GROMACS .gro file of C-alpha atoms in nm:
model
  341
    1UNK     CA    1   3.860   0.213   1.544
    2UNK     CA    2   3.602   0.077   1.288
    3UNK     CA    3   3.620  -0.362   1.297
    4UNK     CA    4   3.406  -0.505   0.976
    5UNK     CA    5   3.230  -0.798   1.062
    6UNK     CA    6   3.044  -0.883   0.784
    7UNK     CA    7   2.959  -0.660   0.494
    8UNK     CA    8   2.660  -0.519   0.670
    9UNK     CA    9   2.783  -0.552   1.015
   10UNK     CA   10   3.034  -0.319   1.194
   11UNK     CA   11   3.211  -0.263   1.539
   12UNK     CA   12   3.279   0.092   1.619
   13UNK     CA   13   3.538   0.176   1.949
   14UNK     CA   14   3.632   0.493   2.101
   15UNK     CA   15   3.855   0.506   2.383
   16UNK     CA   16   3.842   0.817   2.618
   17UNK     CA   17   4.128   0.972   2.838
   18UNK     CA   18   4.160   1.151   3.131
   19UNK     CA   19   4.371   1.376   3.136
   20UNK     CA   20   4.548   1.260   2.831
   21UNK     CA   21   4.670   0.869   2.617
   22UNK     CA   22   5.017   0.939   2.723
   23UNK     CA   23   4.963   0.929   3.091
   24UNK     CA   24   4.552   0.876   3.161
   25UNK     CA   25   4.430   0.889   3.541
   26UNK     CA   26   4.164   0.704   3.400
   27UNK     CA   27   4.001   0.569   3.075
   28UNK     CA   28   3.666   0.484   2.900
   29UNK     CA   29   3.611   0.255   2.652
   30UNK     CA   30   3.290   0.260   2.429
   31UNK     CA   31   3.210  -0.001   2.172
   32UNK     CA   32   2.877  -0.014   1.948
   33UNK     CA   33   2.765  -0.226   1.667
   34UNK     CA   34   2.593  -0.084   1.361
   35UNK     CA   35   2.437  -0.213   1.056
   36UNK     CA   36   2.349  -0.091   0.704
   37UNK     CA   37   2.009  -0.298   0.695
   38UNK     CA   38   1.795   0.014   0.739
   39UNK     CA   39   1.498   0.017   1.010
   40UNK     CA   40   1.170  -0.165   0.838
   41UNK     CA   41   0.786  -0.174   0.933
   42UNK     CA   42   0.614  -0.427   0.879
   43UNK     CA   43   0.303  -0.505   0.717
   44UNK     CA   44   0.052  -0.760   0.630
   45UNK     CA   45  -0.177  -0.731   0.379
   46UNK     CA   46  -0.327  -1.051   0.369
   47UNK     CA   47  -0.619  -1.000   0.102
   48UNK     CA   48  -0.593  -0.868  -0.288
   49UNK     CA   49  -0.877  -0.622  -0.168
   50UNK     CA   50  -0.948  -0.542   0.182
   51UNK     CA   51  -1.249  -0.260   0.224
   52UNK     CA   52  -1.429  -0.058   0.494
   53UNK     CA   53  -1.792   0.019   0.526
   54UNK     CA   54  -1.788   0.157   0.216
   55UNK     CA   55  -1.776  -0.197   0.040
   56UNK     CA   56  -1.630  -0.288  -0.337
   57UNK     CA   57  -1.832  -0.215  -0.653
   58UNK     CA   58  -1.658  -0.441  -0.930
   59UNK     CA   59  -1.769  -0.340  -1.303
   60UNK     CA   60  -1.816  -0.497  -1.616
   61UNK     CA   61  -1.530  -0.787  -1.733
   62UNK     CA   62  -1.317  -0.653  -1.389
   63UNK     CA   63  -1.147  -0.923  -1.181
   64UNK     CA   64  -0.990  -0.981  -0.827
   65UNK     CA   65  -0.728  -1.226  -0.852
   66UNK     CA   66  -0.742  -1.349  -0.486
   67UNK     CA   67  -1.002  -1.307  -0.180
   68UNK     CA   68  -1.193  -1.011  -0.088
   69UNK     CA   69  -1.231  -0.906   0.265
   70UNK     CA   70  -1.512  -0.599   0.298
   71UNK     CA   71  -1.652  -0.467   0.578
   72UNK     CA   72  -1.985  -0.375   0.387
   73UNK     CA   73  -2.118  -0.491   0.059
   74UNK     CA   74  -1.977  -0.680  -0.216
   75UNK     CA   75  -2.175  -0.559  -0.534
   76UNK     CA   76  -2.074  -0.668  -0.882
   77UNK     CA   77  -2.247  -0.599  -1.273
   78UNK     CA   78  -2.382  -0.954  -1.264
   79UNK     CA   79  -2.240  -1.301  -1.199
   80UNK     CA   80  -2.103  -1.334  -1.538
   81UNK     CA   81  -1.880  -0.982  -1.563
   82UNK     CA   82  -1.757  -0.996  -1.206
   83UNK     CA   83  -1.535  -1.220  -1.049
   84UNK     CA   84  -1.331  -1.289  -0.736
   85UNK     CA   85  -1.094  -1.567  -0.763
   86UNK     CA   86  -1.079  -1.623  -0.394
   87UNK     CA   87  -1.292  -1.626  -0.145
   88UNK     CA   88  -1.549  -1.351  -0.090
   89UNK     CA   89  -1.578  -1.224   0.286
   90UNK     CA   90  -1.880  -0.959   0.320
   91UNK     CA   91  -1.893  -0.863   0.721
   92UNK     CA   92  -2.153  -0.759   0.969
   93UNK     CA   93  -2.475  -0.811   0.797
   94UNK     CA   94  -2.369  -0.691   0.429
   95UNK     CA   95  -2.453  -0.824   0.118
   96UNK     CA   96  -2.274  -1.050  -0.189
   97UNK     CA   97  -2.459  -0.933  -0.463
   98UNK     CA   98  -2.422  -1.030  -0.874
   99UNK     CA   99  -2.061  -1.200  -0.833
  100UNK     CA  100  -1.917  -1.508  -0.951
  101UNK     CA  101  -1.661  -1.629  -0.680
  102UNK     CA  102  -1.476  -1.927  -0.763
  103UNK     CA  103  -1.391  -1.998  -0.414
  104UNK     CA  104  -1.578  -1.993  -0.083
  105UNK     CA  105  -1.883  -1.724  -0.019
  106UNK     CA  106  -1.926  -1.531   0.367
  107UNK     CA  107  -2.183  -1.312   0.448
  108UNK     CA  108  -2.513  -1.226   0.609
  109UNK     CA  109  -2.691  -1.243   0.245
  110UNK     CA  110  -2.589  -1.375  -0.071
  111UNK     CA  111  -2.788  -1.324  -0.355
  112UNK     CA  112  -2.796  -1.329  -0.779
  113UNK     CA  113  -2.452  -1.480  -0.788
  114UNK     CA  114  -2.259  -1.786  -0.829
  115UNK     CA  115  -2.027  -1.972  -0.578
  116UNK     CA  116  -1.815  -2.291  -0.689
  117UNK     CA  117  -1.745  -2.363  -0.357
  118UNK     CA  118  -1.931  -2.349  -0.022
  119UNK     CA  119  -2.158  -2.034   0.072
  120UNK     CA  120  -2.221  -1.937   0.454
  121UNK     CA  121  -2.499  -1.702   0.521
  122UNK     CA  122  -2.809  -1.605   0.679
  123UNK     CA  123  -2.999  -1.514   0.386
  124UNK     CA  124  -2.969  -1.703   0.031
  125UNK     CA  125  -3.178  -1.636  -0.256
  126UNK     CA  126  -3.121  -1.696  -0.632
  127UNK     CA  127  -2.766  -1.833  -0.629
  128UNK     CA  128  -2.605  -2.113  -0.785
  129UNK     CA  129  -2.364  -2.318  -0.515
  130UNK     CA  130  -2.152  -2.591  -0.606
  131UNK     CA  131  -1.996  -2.682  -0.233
  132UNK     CA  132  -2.212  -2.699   0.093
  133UNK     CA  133  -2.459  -2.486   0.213
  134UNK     CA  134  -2.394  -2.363   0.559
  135UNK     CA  135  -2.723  -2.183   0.641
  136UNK     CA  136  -2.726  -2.015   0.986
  137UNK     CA  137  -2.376  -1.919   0.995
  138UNK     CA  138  -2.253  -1.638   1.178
  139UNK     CA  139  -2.146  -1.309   1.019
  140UNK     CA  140  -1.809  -1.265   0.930
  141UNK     CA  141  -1.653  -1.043   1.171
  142UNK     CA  142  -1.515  -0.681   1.056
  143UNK     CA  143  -1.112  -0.628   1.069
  144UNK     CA  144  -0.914  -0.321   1.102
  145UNK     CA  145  -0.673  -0.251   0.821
  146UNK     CA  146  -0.318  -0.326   0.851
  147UNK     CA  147  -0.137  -0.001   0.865
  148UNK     CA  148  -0.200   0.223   1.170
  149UNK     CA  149  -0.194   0.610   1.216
  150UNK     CA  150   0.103   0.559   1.484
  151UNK     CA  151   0.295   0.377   1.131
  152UNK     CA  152   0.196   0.632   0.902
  153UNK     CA  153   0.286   0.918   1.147
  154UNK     CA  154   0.607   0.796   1.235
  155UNK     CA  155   0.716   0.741   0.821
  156UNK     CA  156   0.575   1.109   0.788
  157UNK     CA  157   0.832   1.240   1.061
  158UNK     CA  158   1.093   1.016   0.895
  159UNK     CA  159   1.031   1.210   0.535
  160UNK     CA  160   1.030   1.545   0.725
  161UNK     CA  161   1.337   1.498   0.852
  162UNK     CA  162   1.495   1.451   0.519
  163UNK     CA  163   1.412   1.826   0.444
  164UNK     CA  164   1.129   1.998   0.340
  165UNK     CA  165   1.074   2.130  -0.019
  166UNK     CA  166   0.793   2.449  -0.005
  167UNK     CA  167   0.540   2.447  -0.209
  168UNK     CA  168   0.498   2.249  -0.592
  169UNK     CA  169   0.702   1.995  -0.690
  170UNK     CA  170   0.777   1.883  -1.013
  171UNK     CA  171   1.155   1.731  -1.106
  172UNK     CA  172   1.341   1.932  -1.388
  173UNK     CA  173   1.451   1.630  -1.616
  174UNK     CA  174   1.358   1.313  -1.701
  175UNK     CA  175   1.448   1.141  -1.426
  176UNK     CA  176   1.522   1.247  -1.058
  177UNK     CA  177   1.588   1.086  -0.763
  178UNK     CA  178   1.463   1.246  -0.457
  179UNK     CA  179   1.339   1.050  -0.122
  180UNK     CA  180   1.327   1.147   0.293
  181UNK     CA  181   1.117   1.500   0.180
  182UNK     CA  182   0.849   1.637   0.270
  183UNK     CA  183   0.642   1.862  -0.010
  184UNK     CA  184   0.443   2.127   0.127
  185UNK     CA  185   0.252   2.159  -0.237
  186UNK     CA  186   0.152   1.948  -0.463
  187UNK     CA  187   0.355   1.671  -0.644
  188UNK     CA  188   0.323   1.628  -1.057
  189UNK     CA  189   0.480   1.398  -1.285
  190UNK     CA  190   0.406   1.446  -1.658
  191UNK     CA  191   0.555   1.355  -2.057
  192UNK     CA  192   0.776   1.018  -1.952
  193UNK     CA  193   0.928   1.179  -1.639
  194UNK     CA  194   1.062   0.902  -1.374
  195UNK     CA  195   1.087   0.951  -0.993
  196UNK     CA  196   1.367   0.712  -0.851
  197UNK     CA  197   1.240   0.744  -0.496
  198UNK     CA  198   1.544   0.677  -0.267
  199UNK     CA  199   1.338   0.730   0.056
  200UNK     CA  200   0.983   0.815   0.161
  201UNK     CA  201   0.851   1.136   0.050
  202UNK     CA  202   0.543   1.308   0.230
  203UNK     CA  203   0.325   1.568   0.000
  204UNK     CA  204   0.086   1.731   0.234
  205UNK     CA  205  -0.088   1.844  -0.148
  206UNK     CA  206  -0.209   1.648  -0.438
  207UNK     CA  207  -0.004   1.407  -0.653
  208UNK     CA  208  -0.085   1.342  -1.029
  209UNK     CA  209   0.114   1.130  -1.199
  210UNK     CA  210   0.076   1.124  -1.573
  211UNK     CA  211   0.122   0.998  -1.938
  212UNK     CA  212   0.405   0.782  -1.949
  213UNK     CA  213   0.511   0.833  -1.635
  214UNK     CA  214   0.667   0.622  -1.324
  215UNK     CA  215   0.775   0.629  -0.945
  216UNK     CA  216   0.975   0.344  -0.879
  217UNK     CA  217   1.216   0.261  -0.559
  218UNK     CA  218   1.562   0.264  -0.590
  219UNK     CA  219   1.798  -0.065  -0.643
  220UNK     CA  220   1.924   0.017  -0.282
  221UNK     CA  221   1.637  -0.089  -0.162
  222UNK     CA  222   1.642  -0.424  -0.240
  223UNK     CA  223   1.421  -0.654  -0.067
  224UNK     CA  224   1.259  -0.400   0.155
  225UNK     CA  225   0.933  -0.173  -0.023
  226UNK     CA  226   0.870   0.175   0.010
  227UNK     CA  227   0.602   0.454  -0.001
  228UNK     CA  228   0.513   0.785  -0.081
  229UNK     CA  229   0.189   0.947   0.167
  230UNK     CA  230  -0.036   1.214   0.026
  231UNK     CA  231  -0.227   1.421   0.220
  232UNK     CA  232  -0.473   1.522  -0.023
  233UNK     CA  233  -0.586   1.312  -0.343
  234UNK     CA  234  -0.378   1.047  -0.573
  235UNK     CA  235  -0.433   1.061  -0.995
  236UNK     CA  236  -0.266   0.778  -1.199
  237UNK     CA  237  -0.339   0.855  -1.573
  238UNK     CA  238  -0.244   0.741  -1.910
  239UNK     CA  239   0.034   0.469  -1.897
  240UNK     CA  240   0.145   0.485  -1.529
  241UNK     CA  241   0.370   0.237  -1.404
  242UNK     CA  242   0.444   0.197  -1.013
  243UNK     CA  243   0.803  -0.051  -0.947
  244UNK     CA  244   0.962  -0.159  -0.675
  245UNK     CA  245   1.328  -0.223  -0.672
  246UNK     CA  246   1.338  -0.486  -0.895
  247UNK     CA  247   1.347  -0.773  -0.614
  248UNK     CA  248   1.017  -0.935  -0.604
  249UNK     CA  249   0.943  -0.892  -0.258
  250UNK     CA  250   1.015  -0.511  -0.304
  251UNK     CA  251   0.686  -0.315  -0.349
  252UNK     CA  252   0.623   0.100  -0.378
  253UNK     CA  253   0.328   0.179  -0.192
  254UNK     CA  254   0.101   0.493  -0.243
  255UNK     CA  255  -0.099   0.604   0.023
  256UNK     CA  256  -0.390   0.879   0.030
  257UNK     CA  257  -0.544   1.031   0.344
  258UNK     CA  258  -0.781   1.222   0.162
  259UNK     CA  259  -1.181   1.174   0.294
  260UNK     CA  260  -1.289   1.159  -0.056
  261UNK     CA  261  -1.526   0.859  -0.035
  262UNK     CA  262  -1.715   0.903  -0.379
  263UNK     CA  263  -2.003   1.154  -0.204
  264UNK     CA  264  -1.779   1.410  -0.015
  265UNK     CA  265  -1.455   1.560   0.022
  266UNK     CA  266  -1.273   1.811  -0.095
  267UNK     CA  267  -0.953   1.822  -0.355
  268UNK     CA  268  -1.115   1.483  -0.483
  269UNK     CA  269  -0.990   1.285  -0.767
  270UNK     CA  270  -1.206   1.182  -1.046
  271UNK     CA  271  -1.602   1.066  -0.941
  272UNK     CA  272  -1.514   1.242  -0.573
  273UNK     CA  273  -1.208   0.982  -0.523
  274UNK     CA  274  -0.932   0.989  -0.280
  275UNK     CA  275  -0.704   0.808  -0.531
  276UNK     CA  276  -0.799   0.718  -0.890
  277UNK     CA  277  -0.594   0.497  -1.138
  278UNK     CA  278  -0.736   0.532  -1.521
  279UNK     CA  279  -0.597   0.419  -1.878
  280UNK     CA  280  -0.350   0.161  -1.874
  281UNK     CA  281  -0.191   0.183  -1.535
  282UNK     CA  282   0.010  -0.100  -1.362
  283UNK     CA  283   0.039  -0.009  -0.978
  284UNK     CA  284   0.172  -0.194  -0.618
  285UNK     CA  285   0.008  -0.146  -0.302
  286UNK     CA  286  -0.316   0.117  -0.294
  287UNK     CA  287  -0.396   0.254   0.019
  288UNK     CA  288  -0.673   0.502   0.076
  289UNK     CA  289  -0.830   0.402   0.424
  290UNK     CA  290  -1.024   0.700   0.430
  291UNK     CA  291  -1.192   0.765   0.111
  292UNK     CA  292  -1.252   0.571  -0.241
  293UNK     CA  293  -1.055   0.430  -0.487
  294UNK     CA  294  -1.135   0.448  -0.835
  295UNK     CA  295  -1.005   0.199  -1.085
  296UNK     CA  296  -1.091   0.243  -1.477
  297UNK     CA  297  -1.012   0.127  -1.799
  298UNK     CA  298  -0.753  -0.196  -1.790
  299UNK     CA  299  -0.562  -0.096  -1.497
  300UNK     CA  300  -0.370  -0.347  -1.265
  301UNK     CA  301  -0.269  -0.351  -0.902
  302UNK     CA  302  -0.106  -0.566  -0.677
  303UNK     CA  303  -0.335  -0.471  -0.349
  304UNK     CA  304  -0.571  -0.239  -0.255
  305UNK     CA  305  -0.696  -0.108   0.066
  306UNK     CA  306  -0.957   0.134   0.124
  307UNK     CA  307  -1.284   0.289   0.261
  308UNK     CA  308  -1.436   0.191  -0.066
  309UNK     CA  309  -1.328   0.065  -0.378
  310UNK     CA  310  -1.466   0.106  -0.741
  311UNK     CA  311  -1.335  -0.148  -1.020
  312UNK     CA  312  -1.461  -0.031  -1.374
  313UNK     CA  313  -1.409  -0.141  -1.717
  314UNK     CA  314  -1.155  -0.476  -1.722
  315UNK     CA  315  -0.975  -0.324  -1.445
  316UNK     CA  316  -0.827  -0.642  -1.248
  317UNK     CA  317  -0.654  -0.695  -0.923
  318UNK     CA  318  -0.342  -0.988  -0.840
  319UNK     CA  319  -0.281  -1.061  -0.559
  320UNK     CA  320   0.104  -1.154  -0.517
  321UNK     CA  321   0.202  -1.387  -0.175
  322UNK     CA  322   0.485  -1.158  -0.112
  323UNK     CA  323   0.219  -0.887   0.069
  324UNK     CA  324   0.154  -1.133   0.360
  325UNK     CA  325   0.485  -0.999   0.527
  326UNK     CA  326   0.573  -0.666   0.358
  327UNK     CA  327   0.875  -0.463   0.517
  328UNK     CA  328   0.853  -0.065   0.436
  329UNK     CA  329   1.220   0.092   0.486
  330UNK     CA  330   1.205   0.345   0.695
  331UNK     CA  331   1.570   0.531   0.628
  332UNK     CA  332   1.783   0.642   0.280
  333UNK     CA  333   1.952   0.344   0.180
  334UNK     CA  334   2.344   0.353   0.222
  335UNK     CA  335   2.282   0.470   0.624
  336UNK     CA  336   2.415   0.319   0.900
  337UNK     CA  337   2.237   0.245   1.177
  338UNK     CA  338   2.266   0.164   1.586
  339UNK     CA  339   2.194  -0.192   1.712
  340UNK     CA  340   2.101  -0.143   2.058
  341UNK     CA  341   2.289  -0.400   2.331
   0.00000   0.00000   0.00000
């Protein structure tokens, strides 16, 4: 028997008999509770930008709307083409270099740049600060980013056992829905075709997405984000838009593993990148932790994360407060699921 207790919430019961109903020597009775709010991971990315030892380049008339957390240098074109919003954290002994930061400077050295509010450093030459000085402070501290390999391997079994598609993908129409796969080739999206991704998708190949394009998550989704994991490189080109649900705490994610970090690599993206967003492209969450990312020519994100990060050309970064506590569904939507106890 099947009790509803709410519209998400159900009581399943199943009686056993030995050796029959009509005249059991003995009985069993089982009862579970499952729910249709599908398994989540969460998430926090706390900063528009977060970067590795690779630190952040940021170009000519490009902008981070919200603070920047690197764990090496912050380099921009010159304090009056590149800003950060927020505050500006540069760990270890790295550098803040040609930036305007409205907010609060950290690092070992901050020089040719402009701070509205207070600067803490070891080393400060020819910089304009509007707050306090804070010579002599200590260096900022590096930080790990917020997704771990034991996450990302656990949403890549979760896609493989979905099914697995062999070799290329690319959908048939105009829009396809397609989610829980993994894609042992590459995956390409071309001339206005839409991916409705209904679960996470794992392409151990390339993905380009291009000219007119989208992935965006399902309605089913609702208030929960999702992801698709490459193992090789990301390309976002020509008019590439990146949606949630439709709920704005609902985010898509895409996430490279690819080592191309702008020197080496191989299967790279454009200027040796792991994942590179050019012409017009309004993306989510970025995620590269092992290589670069390569922003050009008026592209927008919500987040990025990576080893090292390029922003060229009024390519601009806002931050959005929903990414402090992002939950990434973990199952197809319309599932049910066990509630242990």
């Amino acid at each position: 028997t099947v009790t509803n207790t709410d519209a998400r919430t159900k009581i399943v019961e199943s009686i056993g008999y030995l050796p029959n109903a009509s005249q059991p020597v003995a009985q069993i009775k089982v009862r579970v509770k499952v729910t249709s709010d599908p398994p989540t991971t969460d998430a926090a990315f706390n900063y528009a930008v977060q970067i590795g030892e690779g630190g952040v380049e940021i170009g000519d008339n490009a902008k981070i709307n919200g603070t920047v957390f690197a764990n090496g240098n912050i380099v921009g074109a010159g304090s009056s083409k590149s800003t950060i919003t927020g505050e500006a954290w540069a760990a270890a002994t790295s550098t803040i270099e040609k930036v305007k930061v409205q907010s609060h400077a950290h690092a070992n050295t901050i020089k040719n740049s402009i701070v509205n509010g207070d600067a803490y450093f070891q080393i400060l030459t020819n910089t304009t600060v509007s707050g306090t000085l804070h010579s002599g402070s200590a260096n900022p501290a590096t930080r790990v980013f917020p997704i771990t390999d034991s996450q990302i391997n656990g949403w890549k079994q979760t896609a493989e056992a979905g099914g697995v598609i062999s070799g290329n993908y690319t959908p048939s129409g105009e829009t396809v829905s397609l989610g829980l796969k993994k894609i042992t080739g590459n995956l390409t999206l071309d001339n206005g075709q839409t991916l409705i991704l209904t679960g996470t998708i794992w392409v151990q190949g390339k993905i380009e997405v291009e000219n007119n394009s989208a992935i965006r998550l399902d309605s089913s989704y609702a208030d929960k984000s999702g992801l698709v994991i490459a193992d090789g490189a990301i390309e976002l080109n020509n008019n590439v838009i990146l949606a949630g649900s439709g709920d704005p705490s609902s985010f898509l994610m895409m996430l490279t593993l690819s080592n191309c970090n702008g020197t080496t690599g191989s299967h790279c993206a454009e200027e040796t990148s792991a994942l590179a967003l050019k012409n017009n492209v309004e993306s989510a969450i970025i995620y590269a932790k092992n290589g670069l990312i390569h922003l050009d020519n008026n592209v927008t994100a919500s987040e990025l994360t990576g080893y090292k990060i390029k922003l060229k050309n009024n390519a601009e970064v806002t931050y959005s407060s929903g990414l402090v506590g992002v939950k990434f569904s973990n199952s197809p939507a319309g599932a049910w699921h066990f509630v242990k106890g």
